[in-house]
């Protein structure tokens, strides 16, 4: 589901990337049932600004995962490519 974006969001920009060297893994569930996204290495955190129509920018902190195809990417950006993912646990 390419182009997934939360309702009303016009664009997202990663403001800052904060590396994390604790060797954690995120356990996910793909809401579209895609294979290969159940376990991804967490490599840091991203401060992301989301811009919506007639609203102030919304700042969020998102985990950064190491995707096999895209490399290090904030979770929200990965969701734009593969559809919604639910973070179940960090181990």
Coordinates of C-alpha atoms in Angstrom, one line a residue:
X1 CA 0.0 0.0 0.0
X2 CA 2.3 2.7 -1.2
X3 CA 1.6 6.2 -0.2
X4 CA -0.1 5.4 3.2
X5 CA -0.3 8.6 5.2
X6 CA -2.3 9.5 8.3
X7 CA -5.6 11.3 7.4
X8 CA -5.0 15.0 6.8
X9 CA -1.2 14.8 6.8
X10 CA 0.3 16.6 3.9
X11 CA 4.0 15.9 4.4
X12 CA 6.4 14.5 7.0
X13 CA 10.0 15.6 7.5
X14 CA 12.6 14.0 9.8
X15 CA 14.0 16.8 11.8
X16 CA 16.7 14.9 13.7
X17 CA 18.0 11.3 13.9
X18 CA 19.3 10.1 17.3
X19 CA 21.4 6.8 17.0
X20 CA 20.8 4.1 19.6
X21 CA 23.4 1.4 20.0
X22 CA 21.5 -0.8 22.5
X23 CA 20.9 -3.6 20.0
X24 CA 17.1 -3.7 20.5
X25 CA 14.6 -5.4 18.1
X26 CA 11.1 -4.2 17.4
X27 CA 8.3 -6.8 17.1
X28 CA 5.6 -5.6 14.7
X29 CA 2.3 -6.7 13.2
X30 CA 1.6 -5.7 9.6
X31 CA -2.1 -4.6 9.4
X32 CA -2.1 -5.7 5.8
X33 CA -0.7 -9.1 6.6
X34 CA 2.7 -8.6 4.8
X35 CA 5.5 -11.0 5.6
X36 CA 9.0 -10.0 6.7
X37 CA 8.0 -7.1 8.9
X38 CA 7.4 -9.0 12.2
X39 CA 10.9 -8.3 13.6
X40 CA 13.1 -5.4 12.6
X41 CA 16.3 -4.1 14.3
X42 CA 15.9 -0.7 16.0
X43 CA 18.8 1.6 15.3
X44 CA 17.7 4.9 16.8
X45 CA 15.0 7.4 17.2
X46 CA 13.8 10.2 14.9
X47 CA 12.2 13.5 15.7
X48 CA 9.6 13.9 12.9
X49 CA 7.5 17.0 12.0
X50 CA 4.1 16.3 10.3
X51 CA 2.5 19.2 8.5
X52 CA -1.3 19.2 8.1
X53 CA -3.6 21.7 6.4
X54 CA -4.3 24.8 8.6
X55 CA -2.6 23.3 11.6
X56 CA 0.6 23.8 13.5
X57 CA 3.3 21.2 12.8
X58 CA 3.0 18.1 15.0
X59 CA 6.3 16.8 16.4
X60 CA 6.6 13.1 17.3
X61 CA 9.4 10.8 18.3
X62 CA 9.4 7.6 16.2
X63 CA 11.6 4.5 16.3
X64 CA 14.1 4.1 13.4
X65 CA 14.2 0.6 12.1
X66 CA 16.8 -1.0 9.8
X67 CA 14.7 -2.1 6.8
X68 CA 16.3 -4.7 4.4
X69 CA 15.3 -2.6 1.4
X70 CA 15.4 1.0 2.6
X71 CA 18.1 1.0 5.2
X72 CA 17.6 3.0 8.4
X73 CA 14.1 4.6 8.2
X74 CA 11.7 6.2 10.7
X75 CA 8.7 3.9 11.3
X76 CA 6.2 6.4 9.8
X77 CA 8.2 6.6 6.6
X78 CA 8.3 2.8 6.3
X79 CA 4.5 2.7 6.9
X80 CA 4.1 5.0 3.9
X81 CA 5.6 2.2 1.8
X82 CA 4.2 -1.0 3.3
X83 CA 1.1 0.2 5.1
X84 CA 0.3 0.4 8.8
X85 CA 2.5 -1.5 11.3
X86 CA 1.7 -2.0 15.0
X87 CA 4.7 -2.0 17.3
X88 CA 3.9 -4.9 19.7
X89 CA 7.1 -4.9 21.8
X90 CA 10.7 -3.8 22.0
X91 CA 13.1 -6.6 23.1

